[in-house]
PDB file of C-alpha atoms in Angstrom:
ATOM      1  CA  MET A 620     161.913  -3.709 125.137  1.00 69.00           C
ATOM      2  CA  ASP A 621     162.585  -1.836 128.337  1.00 89.00           C
ATOM      3  CA  GLU A 622     159.634   0.461 129.076  1.00 97.00           C
ATOM      4  CA  PHE A 623     161.940   3.415 129.700  1.00 98.00           C
ATOM      5  CA  MET A 624     163.700   3.185 126.341  1.00 98.00           C
ATOM      6  CA  GLN A 625     160.231   2.842 124.854  1.00 98.00           C
ATOM      7  CA  ALA A 626     159.289   6.123 126.551  1.00 98.00           C
ATOM      8  CA  ALA A 627     162.460   7.777 125.203  1.00 98.00           C
ATOM      9  CA  ILE A 628     161.588   6.555 121.694  1.00 98.00           C
ATOM     10  CA  ALA A 629     158.052   7.931 122.089  1.00 98.00           C
ATOM     11  CA  GLU A 630     159.640  11.310 122.899  1.00 98.00           C
ATOM     12  CA  ALA A 631     161.870  11.057 119.811  1.00 98.00           C
ATOM     13  CA  GLU A 632     158.824  10.296 117.664  1.00 98.00           C
ATOM     14  CA  LEU A 633     156.977  13.259 119.162  1.00 98.00           C
ATOM     15  CA  GLY A 634     159.922  15.454 118.218  1.00 98.00           C
ATOM     16  CA  LEU A 635     159.834  14.128 114.666  1.00 97.00           C
ATOM     17  CA  GLN A 636     156.101  14.909 114.415  1.00 97.00           C
ATOM     18  CA  GLU A 637     156.884  18.471 115.497  1.00 97.00           C
ATOM     19  CA  GLY A 638     159.454  18.784 112.707  1.00 95.00           C
ATOM     20  CA  GLY A 639     162.396  18.358 115.035  1.00 96.00           C
ATOM     21  CA  VAL A 640     165.428  16.131 115.424  1.00 97.00           C
ATOM     22  CA  PRO A 641     164.141  12.711 116.585  1.00 98.00           C
ATOM     23  CA  ILE A 642     166.082  12.228 119.803  1.00 98.00           C
ATOM     24  CA  GLY A 643     164.286  11.520 123.056  1.00 98.00           C
ATOM     25  CA  SER A 644     165.237  10.950 126.662  1.00 98.00           C
ATOM     26  CA  VAL A 645     163.770  10.129 130.047  1.00 98.00           C
ATOM     27  CA  LEU A 646     165.246  10.543 133.514  1.00 98.00           C
ATOM     28  CA  VAL A 647     164.287   7.673 135.817  1.00 98.00           C
ATOM     29  CA  HIS A 648     164.465   7.699 139.607  1.00 98.00           C
ATOM     30  CA  GLN A 649     163.715   4.543 141.523  1.00 96.00           C
ATOM     31  CA  GLY A 650     161.642   3.041 138.735  1.00 96.00           C
ATOM     32  CA  LYS A 651     159.692   6.199 137.974  1.00 98.00           C
ATOM     33  CA  ILE A 652     160.108   8.723 135.155  1.00 98.00           C
ATOM     34  CA  ILE A 653     160.731  12.128 136.756  1.00 98.00           C
ATOM     35  CA  GLY A 654     161.566  13.999 133.532  1.00 98.00           C
ATOM     36  CA  ARG A 655     160.992  13.360 129.866  1.00 98.00           C
ATOM     37  CA  GLY A 656     162.071  15.380 126.883  1.00 98.00           C
ATOM     38  CA  HIS A 657     163.195  15.533 123.297  1.00 98.00           C
ATOM     39  CA  ASN A 658     165.465  17.631 121.145  1.00 98.00           C
ATOM     40  CA  ARG A 659     163.817  21.020 120.583  1.00 97.00           C
ATOM     41  CA  ARG A 660     166.475  22.728 118.485  1.00 96.00           C
ATOM     42  CA  MET A 661     164.049  23.352 115.646  1.00 95.00           C
ATOM     43  CA  GLN A 662     160.905  23.834 117.714  1.00 96.00           C
ATOM     44  CA  GLN A 663     162.355  26.400 120.116  1.00 96.00           C
ATOM     45  CA  GLY A 664     165.401  27.597 118.206  1.00 96.00           C
ATOM     46  CA  SER A 665     167.515  26.332 121.082  1.00 97.00           C
ATOM     47  CA  PRO A 666     171.012  24.922 120.715  1.00 97.00           C
ATOM     48  CA  ILE A 667     170.992  23.608 124.295  1.00 98.00           C
ATOM     49  CA  LEU A 668     167.725  21.647 124.313  1.00 98.00           C
ATOM     50  CA  HIS A 669     169.048  18.263 123.297  1.00 98.00           C
ATOM     51  CA  GLY A 670     166.849  15.375 124.394  1.00 98.00           C
ATOM     52  CA  GLU A 671     168.786  14.694 127.585  1.00 98.00           C
ATOM     53  CA  MET A 672     168.929  18.383 128.521  1.00 98.00           C
ATOM     54  CA  ASP A 673     165.192  18.746 127.925  1.00 98.00           C
ATOM     55  CA  ALA A 674     164.518  15.734 130.169  1.00 98.00           C
ATOM     56  CA  LEU A 675     166.758  17.200 132.883  1.00 98.00           C
ATOM     57  CA  GLN A 676     165.046  20.579 132.571  1.00 98.00           C
ATOM     58  CA  ASN A 677     161.588  19.041 132.715  1.00 98.00           C
ATOM     59  CA  ALA A 678     162.542  17.136 135.877  1.00 98.00           C
ATOM     60  CA  GLY A 679     163.046  20.544 137.486  1.00 97.00           C
ATOM     61  CA  ARG A 680     165.304  21.282 140.429  1.00 95.00           C
ATOM     62  CA  GLN A 681     166.315  18.052 142.114  1.00 96.00           C
ATOM     63  CA  PRO A 682     168.551  17.582 145.122  1.00 94.00           C
ATOM     64  CA  ALA A 683     171.983  16.039 144.549  1.00 94.00           C
ATOM     65  CA  HIS A 684     171.021  12.714 146.159  1.00 96.00           C
ATOM     66  CA  VAL A 685     168.191  12.161 143.659  1.00 97.00           C
ATOM     67  CA  TYR A 686     170.455  12.556 140.621  1.00 97.00           C
ATOM     68  CA  ARG A 687     172.824  10.065 142.181  1.00 97.00           C
ATOM     69  CA  GLU A 688     170.064   7.444 142.201  1.00 98.00           C
ATOM     70  CA  CYS A 689     168.929   8.058 138.616  1.00 98.00           C
ATOM     71  CA  THR A 690     169.328   6.375 135.250  1.00 98.00           C
ATOM     72  CA  ILE A 691     169.016   8.489 132.122  1.00 98.00           C
ATOM     73  CA  TYR A 692     167.760   6.868 128.931  1.00 98.00           C
ATOM     74  CA  THR A 693     168.520   8.480 125.603  1.00 98.00           C
ATOM     75  CA  THR A 694     167.823   7.273 122.084  1.00 98.00           C
ATOM     76  CA  LEU A 695     171.199   8.570 120.815  1.00 98.00           C
ATOM     77  CA  SER A 696     174.704   8.503 122.288  1.00 98.00           C
ATOM     78  CA  PRO A 697     175.052  11.656 124.451  1.00 98.00           C
ATOM     79  CA  CYS A 698     177.227  14.456 123.026  1.00 98.00           C
ATOM     80  CA  CYS A 699     179.871  16.157 125.175  1.00 97.00           C
ATOM     81  CA  MET A 700     177.378  18.778 126.414  1.00 98.00           C
ATOM     82  CA  CYS A 701     174.853  16.181 127.576  1.00 98.00           C
ATOM     83  CA  SER A 702     177.617  13.940 128.917  1.00 98.00           C
ATOM     84  CA  GLY A 703     178.937  16.934 130.844  1.00 98.00           C
ATOM     85  CA  ALA A 704     175.490  17.447 132.372  1.00 98.00           C
ATOM     86  CA  ILE A 705     175.300  13.760 133.322  1.00 98.00           C
ATOM     87  CA  GLU A 706     178.733  14.028 134.916  1.00 98.00           C
ATOM     88  CA  LEU A 707     177.892  17.319 136.673  1.00 97.00           C
ATOM     89  CA  TYR A 708     174.881  15.812 138.378  1.00 97.00           C
ATOM     90  CA  GLY A 709     176.559  12.513 139.151  1.00 97.00           C
ATOM     91  CA  ILE A 710     173.975  10.405 137.316  1.00 98.00           C
ATOM     92  CA  PRO A 711     175.514   6.943 137.641  1.00 98.00           C
ATOM     93  CA  ARG A 712     173.926   5.112 134.700  1.00 98.00           C
ATOM     94  CA  VAL A 713     173.121   5.913 131.069  1.00 98.00           C
ATOM     95  CA  VAL A 714     171.187   3.630 128.727  1.00 98.00           C
ATOM     96  CA  VAL A 715     171.860   4.590 125.099  1.00 98.00           C
ATOM     97  CA  GLY A 716     169.568   3.585 122.249  1.00 98.00           C
ATOM     98  CA  GLU A 717     172.325   3.583 119.658  1.00 98.00           C
ATOM     99  CA  ASN A 718     175.730   5.057 118.841  1.00 98.00           C
ATOM    100  CA  GLN A 719     175.993   4.051 115.176  1.00 97.00           C
ATOM    101  CA  THR A 720     174.753   7.309 113.641  1.00 97.00           C
ATOM    102  CA  PHE A 721     176.582   9.502 116.179  1.00 96.00           C
ATOM    103  CA  MET A 722     179.204   8.574 118.767  1.00 97.00           C
ATOM    104  CA  GLY A 723     179.035  10.841 121.794  1.00 97.00           C
ATOM    105  CA  ALA A 724     181.342  11.190 124.769  1.00 97.00           C
ATOM    106  CA  GLU A 725     180.734   7.668 126.066  1.00 98.00           C
ATOM    107  CA  GLU A 726     184.388   7.025 126.804  1.00 97.00           C
ATOM    108  CA  ARG A 727     184.617  10.175 128.899  1.00 96.00           C
ATOM    109  CA  LEU A 728     181.522   9.079 130.828  1.00 98.00           C
ATOM    110  CA  ARG A 729     183.015   5.651 131.463  1.00 98.00           C
ATOM    111  CA  LYS A 730     186.250   7.226 132.669  1.00 97.00           C
ATOM    112  CA  ALA A 731     184.167   9.322 135.072  1.00 96.00           C
ATOM    113  CA  GLY A 732     182.741   6.094 136.483  1.00 97.00           C
ATOM    114  CA  VAL A 733     179.377   6.194 134.735  1.00 98.00           C
ATOM    115  CA  ASP A 734     177.849   2.875 133.702  1.00 98.00           C
ATOM    116  CA  VAL A 735     177.051   3.234 129.983  1.00 98.00           C
ATOM    117  CA  VAL A 736     174.901   0.579 128.318  1.00 98.00           C
ATOM    118  CA  VAL A 737     174.391   0.683 124.535  1.00 98.00           C
ATOM    119  CA  LEU A 738     171.402  -1.183 123.086  1.00 98.00           C
ATOM    120  CA  GLN A 739     171.966  -0.604 119.329  1.00 98.00           C
ATOM    121  CA  ASP A 740     168.222  -0.545 118.981  1.00 98.00           C
ATOM    122  CA  GLU A 741     166.935  -0.784 115.408  1.00 98.00           C
ATOM    123  CA  THR A 742     164.126   1.725 115.929  1.00 98.00           C
ATOM    124  CA  CYS A 743     166.543   4.334 117.291  1.00 98.00           C
ATOM    125  CA  ILE A 744     168.956   3.756 114.401  1.00 98.00           C
ATOM    126  CA  ARG A 745     166.197   3.990 111.794  1.00 98.00           C
ATOM    127  CA  LEU A 746     164.844   7.240 113.285  1.00 97.00           C
ATOM    128  CA  MET A 747     168.231   8.935 113.007  1.00 97.00           C
ATOM    129  CA  GLU A 748     169.253   7.437 109.670  1.00 97.00           C
ATOM    130  CA  THR A 749     166.014   8.587 108.078  1.00 97.00           C
ATOM    131  CA  PHE A 750     166.283  12.070 109.564  1.00 96.00           C
ATOM    132  CA  ILE A 751     169.905  12.557 108.518  1.00 95.00           C
ATOM    133  CA  GLN A 752     169.123  11.330 105.004  1.00 95.00           C
ATOM    134  CA  GLN A 753     166.111  13.630 104.657  1.00 95.00           C
ATOM    135  CA  HIS A 754     167.541  16.695 106.426  1.00 94.00           C
ATOM    136  CA  PRO A 755     171.339  16.679 106.145  1.00 92.00           C
ATOM    137  CA  GLU A 756     171.398  20.500 106.314  1.00 91.00           C
ATOM    138  CA  LEU A 757     169.628  20.468 109.689  1.00 89.00           C
ATOM    139  CA  TRP A 758     171.762  17.662 111.077  1.00 90.00           C
ATOM    140  CA  ASN A 759     174.992  19.401 110.029  1.00 88.00           C
ATOM    141  CA  GLU A 760     173.888  22.938 110.836  1.00 87.00           C
ATOM    142  CA  ASP A 761     175.366  23.492 114.253  1.00 85.00           C
ATOM    143  CA  ILE A 762     178.458  21.375 114.709  1.00 83.00           C
ATOM    144  CA  GLY A 763     179.273  20.786 111.044  1.00 76.00           C
ATOM    145  CA  GLU A 764     179.894  17.518 109.251  1.00 63.00           C
TER     146      GLU A 764
ATOM    147  CA  MET B1143     187.772  46.349 132.358  1.00 69.00           C
ATOM    148  CA  ASP B1144     186.864  44.599 129.145  1.00 89.00           C
ATOM    149  CA  GLU B1145     183.369  45.681 128.069  1.00 97.00           C
ATOM    150  CA  PHE B1146     182.301  42.089 127.517  1.00 98.00           C
ATOM    151  CA  MET B1147     183.217  40.916 131.016  1.00 98.00           C
ATOM    152  CA  GLN B1148     181.410  44.019 132.221  1.00 98.00           C
ATOM    153  CA  ALA B1149     178.327  42.844 130.327  1.00 98.00           C
ATOM    154  CA  ALA B1150     178.651  39.359 131.843  1.00 98.00           C
ATOM    155  CA  ILE B1151     178.875  40.914 135.321  1.00 98.00           C
ATOM    156  CA  ALA B1152     175.776  43.016 134.582  1.00 98.00           C
ATOM    157  CA  GLU B1153     173.973  39.748 133.752  1.00 98.00           C
ATOM    158  CA  ALA B1154     175.189  38.183 137.023  1.00 98.00           C
ATOM    159  CA  GLU B1155     173.913  41.208 138.953  1.00 98.00           C
ATOM    160  CA  LEU B1156     170.568  40.979 137.183  1.00 98.00           C
ATOM    161  CA  GLY B1157     170.355  37.336 138.262  1.00 98.00           C
ATOM    162  CA  LEU B1158     171.097  38.331 141.848  1.00 97.00           C
ATOM    163  CA  GLN B1159     168.328  40.950 141.763  1.00 97.00           C
ATOM    164  CA  GLU B1160     165.941  38.231 140.600  1.00 97.00           C
ATOM    165  CA  GLY B1161     166.905  36.064 143.589  1.00 95.00           C
ATOM    166  CA  GLY B1162     169.108  33.780 141.514  1.00 96.00           C
ATOM    167  CA  VAL B1163     172.689  32.563 141.471  1.00 97.00           C
ATOM    168  CA  PRO B1164     174.851  35.516 140.343  1.00 98.00           C
ATOM    169  CA  ILE B1165     176.605  34.061 137.316  1.00 98.00           C
ATOM    170  CA  GLY B1166     176.432  35.799 133.963  1.00 98.00           C
ATOM    171  CA  SER B1167     177.736  35.194 130.475  1.00 98.00           C
ATOM    172  CA  VAL B1168     177.863  36.727 127.025  1.00 98.00           C
ATOM    173  CA  LEU B1169     178.635  35.132 123.679  1.00 98.00           C
ATOM    174  CA  VAL B1170     180.628  37.465 121.434  1.00 98.00           C
ATOM    175  CA  HIS B1171     181.010  37.145 117.677  1.00 98.00           C
ATOM    176  CA  GLN B1172     183.342  39.477 115.846  1.00 96.00           C
ATOM    177  CA  GLY B1173     183.173  42.155 118.511  1.00 96.00           C
ATOM    178  CA  LYS B1174     179.405  41.992 118.977  1.00 98.00           C
ATOM    179  CA  ILE B1175     177.345  40.323 121.715  1.00 98.00           C
ATOM    180  CA  ILE B1176     175.038  37.804 120.032  1.00 98.00           C
ATOM    181  CA  GLY B1177     173.718  36.182 123.210  1.00 98.00           C
ATOM    182  CA  ARG B1178     173.612  37.186 126.853  1.00 98.00           C
ATOM    183  CA  GLY B1179     172.326  35.266 129.826  1.00 98.00           C
ATOM    184  CA  HIS B1180     172.562  34.401 133.475  1.00 98.00           C
ATOM    185  CA  ASN B1181     171.949  31.435 135.717  1.00 98.00           C
ATOM    186  CA  ARG B1182     168.188  30.861 135.992  1.00 97.00           C
ATOM    187  CA  ARG B1183     168.117  27.793 138.227  1.00 96.00           C
ATOM    188  CA  MET B1184     165.995  29.551 140.823  1.00 95.00           C
ATOM    189  CA  GLN B1185     164.008  31.777 138.491  1.00 96.00           C
ATOM    190  CA  GLN B1186     162.911  29.019 136.110  1.00 96.00           C
ATOM    191  CA  GLY B1187     163.490  25.915 138.211  1.00 96.00           C
ATOM    192  CA  SER B1188     165.953  24.795 135.567  1.00 96.00           C
ATOM    193  CA  PRO B1189     169.063  22.742 136.270  1.00 97.00           C
ATOM    194  CA  ILE B1190     170.423  23.354 132.770  1.00 98.00           C
ATOM    195  CA  LEU B1191     170.183  27.150 132.569  1.00 98.00           C
ATOM    196  CA  HIS B1192     173.624  28.033 133.833  1.00 98.00           C
ATOM    197  CA  GLY B1193     174.835  31.450 132.688  1.00 98.00           C
ATOM    198  CA  GLU B1194     176.751  30.108 129.687  1.00 98.00           C
ATOM    199  CA  MET B1195     173.877  27.849 128.606  1.00 98.00           C
ATOM    200  CA  ASP B1196     171.427  30.737 128.884  1.00 98.00           C
ATOM    201  CA  ALA B1197     173.695  32.927 126.725  1.00 98.00           C
ATOM    202  CA  LEU B1198     173.972  30.132 124.144  1.00 98.00           C
ATOM    203  CA  GLN B1199     170.214  29.631 124.177  1.00 98.00           C
ATOM    204  CA  ASN B1200     169.527  33.327 123.822  1.00 98.00           C
ATOM    205  CA  ALA B1201     171.890  33.498 120.832  1.00 98.00           C
ATOM    206  CA  GLY B1202     169.508  31.061 119.134  1.00 97.00           C
ATOM    207  CA  ARG B1203     170.424  28.670 116.350  1.00 95.00           C
ATOM    208  CA  GLN B1204     173.779  29.618 114.889  1.00 96.00           C
ATOM    209  CA  PRO B1205     175.677  27.908 112.112  1.00 94.00           C
ATOM    210  CA  ALA B1206     178.835  26.011 113.012  1.00 94.00           C
ATOM    211  CA  HIS B1207     181.141  28.639 111.476  1.00 96.00           C
ATOM    212  CA  VAL B1208     179.796  31.379 113.762  1.00 97.00           C
ATOM    213  CA  TYR B1209     180.502  29.423 116.951  1.00 97.00           C
ATOM    214  CA  ARG B1210     184.028  28.838 115.687  1.00 97.00           C
ATOM    215  CA  GLU B1211     184.619  32.593 115.556  1.00 98.00           C
ATOM    216  CA  CYS B1212     183.169  33.313 119.004  1.00 98.00           C
ATOM    217  CA  THR B1213     184.509  34.092 122.453  1.00 98.00           C
ATOM    218  CA  ILE B1214     182.342  33.286 125.457  1.00 98.00           C
ATOM    219  CA  TYR B1215     182.693  35.379 128.602  1.00 98.00           C
ATOM    220  CA  THR B1216     181.532  33.963 131.909  1.00 98.00           C
ATOM    221  CA  THR B1217     181.845  35.377 135.410  1.00 98.00           C
ATOM    222  CA  LEU B1218     182.586  31.913 136.891  1.00 98.00           C
ATOM    223  CA  SER B1219     184.743  29.013 135.706  1.00 98.00           C
ATOM    224  CA  PRO B1220     182.533  26.845 133.452  1.00 98.00           C
ATOM    225  CA  CYS B1221     181.354  23.526 134.926  1.00 98.00           C
ATOM    226  CA  CYS B1222     181.640  20.301 132.932  1.00 97.00           C
ATOM    227  CA  MET B1223     178.174  20.787 131.373  1.00 98.00           C
ATOM    228  CA  CYS B1224     178.962  24.292 130.124  1.00 98.00           C
ATOM    229  CA  SER B1225     182.479  23.244 129.105  1.00 98.00           C
ATOM    230  CA  GLY B1226     180.926  20.369 127.179  1.00 98.00           C
ATOM    231  CA  ALA B1227     178.679  22.842 125.350  1.00 98.00           C
ATOM    232  CA  ILE B1228     181.671  25.067 124.545  1.00 98.00           C
ATOM    233  CA  GLU B1229     183.522  22.032 123.227  1.00 98.00           C
ATOM    234  CA  LEU B1230     180.485  20.769 121.273  1.00 97.00           C
ATOM    235  CA  TYR B1231     180.153  24.030 119.399  1.00 97.00           C
ATOM    236  CA  GLY B1232     183.864  24.494 118.910  1.00 97.00           C
ATOM    237  CA  ILE B1233     183.994  27.892 120.608  1.00 98.00           C
ATOM    238  CA  PRO B1234     187.729  28.601 120.551  1.00 98.00           C
ATOM    239  CA  ARG B1235     188.095  31.070 123.442  1.00 98.00           C
ATOM    240  CA  VAL B1236     186.683  31.423 126.948  1.00 98.00           C
ATOM    241  CA  VAL B1237     187.270  34.415 129.223  1.00 98.00           C
ATOM    242  CA  VAL B1238     186.568  33.463 132.850  1.00 98.00           C
ATOM    243  CA  GLY B1239     185.858  36.048 135.555  1.00 98.00           C
ATOM    244  CA  GLU B1240     187.215  33.892 138.358  1.00 98.00           C
ATOM    245  CA  ASN B1241     187.875  30.299 139.377  1.00 98.00           C
ATOM    246  CA  GLN B1242     188.548  30.799 143.093  1.00 97.00           C
ATOM    247  CA  THR B1243     185.055  30.033 144.375  1.00 97.00           C
ATOM    248  CA  PHE B1244     184.494  27.172 141.894  1.00 96.00           C
ATOM    249  CA  MET B1245     186.948  25.442 139.579  1.00 97.00           C
ATOM    250  CA  GLY B1246     185.244  24.128 136.473  1.00 97.00           C
ATOM    251  CA  ALA B1247     186.514  21.935 133.670  1.00 97.00           C
ATOM    252  CA  GLU B1248     189.166  24.395 132.477  1.00 98.00           C
ATOM    253  CA  GLU B1249     191.821  21.732 132.071  1.00 97.00           C
ATOM    254  CA  ARG B1250     189.548  19.670 129.863  1.00 96.00           C
ATOM    255  CA  LEU B1251     188.847  22.742 127.740  1.00 98.00           C
ATOM    256  CA  ARG B1252     192.547  23.468 127.366  1.00 98.00           C
ATOM    257  CA  LYS B1253     193.185  19.847 126.370  1.00 97.00           C
ATOM    258  CA  ALA B1254     190.476  20.262 123.725  1.00 96.00           C
ATOM    259  CA  GLY B1255     192.438  23.199 122.334  1.00 97.00           C
ATOM    260  CA  VAL B1256     190.294  25.986 123.798  1.00 98.00           C
ATOM    261  CA  ASP B1257     192.073  29.179 124.839  1.00 98.00           C
ATOM    262  CA  VAL B1258     191.016  29.776 128.472  1.00 98.00           C
ATOM    263  CA  VAL B1259     191.847  33.126 130.073  1.00 98.00           C
ATOM    264  CA  VAL B1260     191.160  33.653 133.787  1.00 98.00           C
ATOM    265  CA  LEU B1261     190.890  37.239 135.060  1.00 98.00           C
ATOM    266  CA  GLN B1262     190.436  36.597 138.825  1.00 98.00           C
ATOM    267  CA  ASP B1263     188.238  39.652 138.881  1.00 98.00           C
ATOM    268  CA  GLU B1264     187.406  40.999 142.349  1.00 98.00           C
ATOM    269  CA  THR B1265     183.808  41.838 141.477  1.00 98.00           C
ATOM    270  CA  CYS B1266     183.140  38.313 140.209  1.00 98.00           C
ATOM    271  CA  ILE B1267     184.744  36.790 143.303  1.00 98.00           C
ATOM    272  CA  ARG B1268     182.773  39.023 145.657  1.00 98.00           C
ATOM    273  CA  LEU B1269     179.469  38.221 143.928  1.00 97.00           C
ATOM    274  CA  MET B1270     179.967  34.475 144.407  1.00 97.00           C
ATOM    275  CA  GLU B1271     181.504  34.642 147.894  1.00 97.00           C
ATOM    276  CA  THR B1272     178.599  36.716 149.162  1.00 97.00           C
ATOM    277  CA  PHE B1273     176.012  34.436 147.548  1.00 96.00           C
ATOM    278  CA  ILE B1274     177.582  31.215 148.862  1.00 95.00           C
ATOM    279  CA  GLN B1275     177.858  32.711 152.349  1.00 95.00           C
ATOM    280  CA  GLN B1276     174.247  33.883 152.357  1.00 95.00           C
ATOM    281  CA  HIS B1277     172.694  30.878 150.581  1.00 94.00           C
ATOM    282  CA  PRO B1278     174.827  27.781 151.149  1.00 92.00           C
ATOM    283  CA  GLU B1279     171.738  25.560 150.821  1.00 91.00           C
ATOM    284  CA  LEU B1280     171.045  26.876 147.317  1.00 89.00           C
ATOM    285  CA  TRP B1281     174.666  26.678 146.233  1.00 90.00           C
ATOM    286  CA  ASN B1282     174.990  23.091 147.463  1.00 88.00           C
ATOM    287  CA  GLU B1283     171.526  21.939 146.418  1.00 87.00           C
ATOM    288  CA  ASP B1284     172.174  20.263 143.122  1.00 85.00           C
ATOM    289  CA  ILE B1285     175.695  18.921 143.002  1.00 83.00           C
ATOM    290  CA  GLY B1286     176.355  18.732 146.723  1.00 76.00           C
ATOM    291  CA  GLU B1287     179.257  20.150 148.676  1.00 63.00           C
TER     292      GLU B1287
END
């Protein structure tokens, strides 16, 4: 598997170990990871620290031209908040681990000209399926069923 | 003026005093502010801490039903990231200080059924106009001109 999706999965697994939602992400610029992160809703009590947002935050302030040369990898289809961030910064490519357990705003991203690739990776699917089965109250807490 | 927009402006002014982008926001639930925040791009080197996102983060984890009874106040028209967050959490009403210096994703919010009210408040406009004039390099840093 692609080393960057592997790094995103490692982030998701780290989140799971911390008792969090197992979703991870890395921001890649010219073949190098410049930000990595995972969902920290539980860990930090934050509704905005989805995996993609955490990766963007950990990349720090970047100039516009850098974002426009990036690919963001995420283990789960990006929700409308994360998709909005991707659109805001003009990130041209998103590699998605899976969209079977949750379908994000992929169509909106495509309409905005973003290249969205979906891997339907078994590890990503299993991470989410297991979490949702074990913690339905956490998964449904914030945006409902 | 509405006390909640006044509170959002106070947040924007606090951000300005800290050397940041003067955009503030408050999240209001049943007549009470449950989260307040301001843009912290400069202060924390964070590309995701726009005013609205900071207010959402500072409100902490909230159940879905609370978001659905909230109004979010923001001194500047919400960008597509912040609009995506508003849509994700099903916040039904947004009060916008102004959209003259920056037009966010208001149309998308309206299409999603969100009630968007724009005040075109002179204080909000002056805060942004002055900042953009004095710091064009900061204003244009991340998403370009």
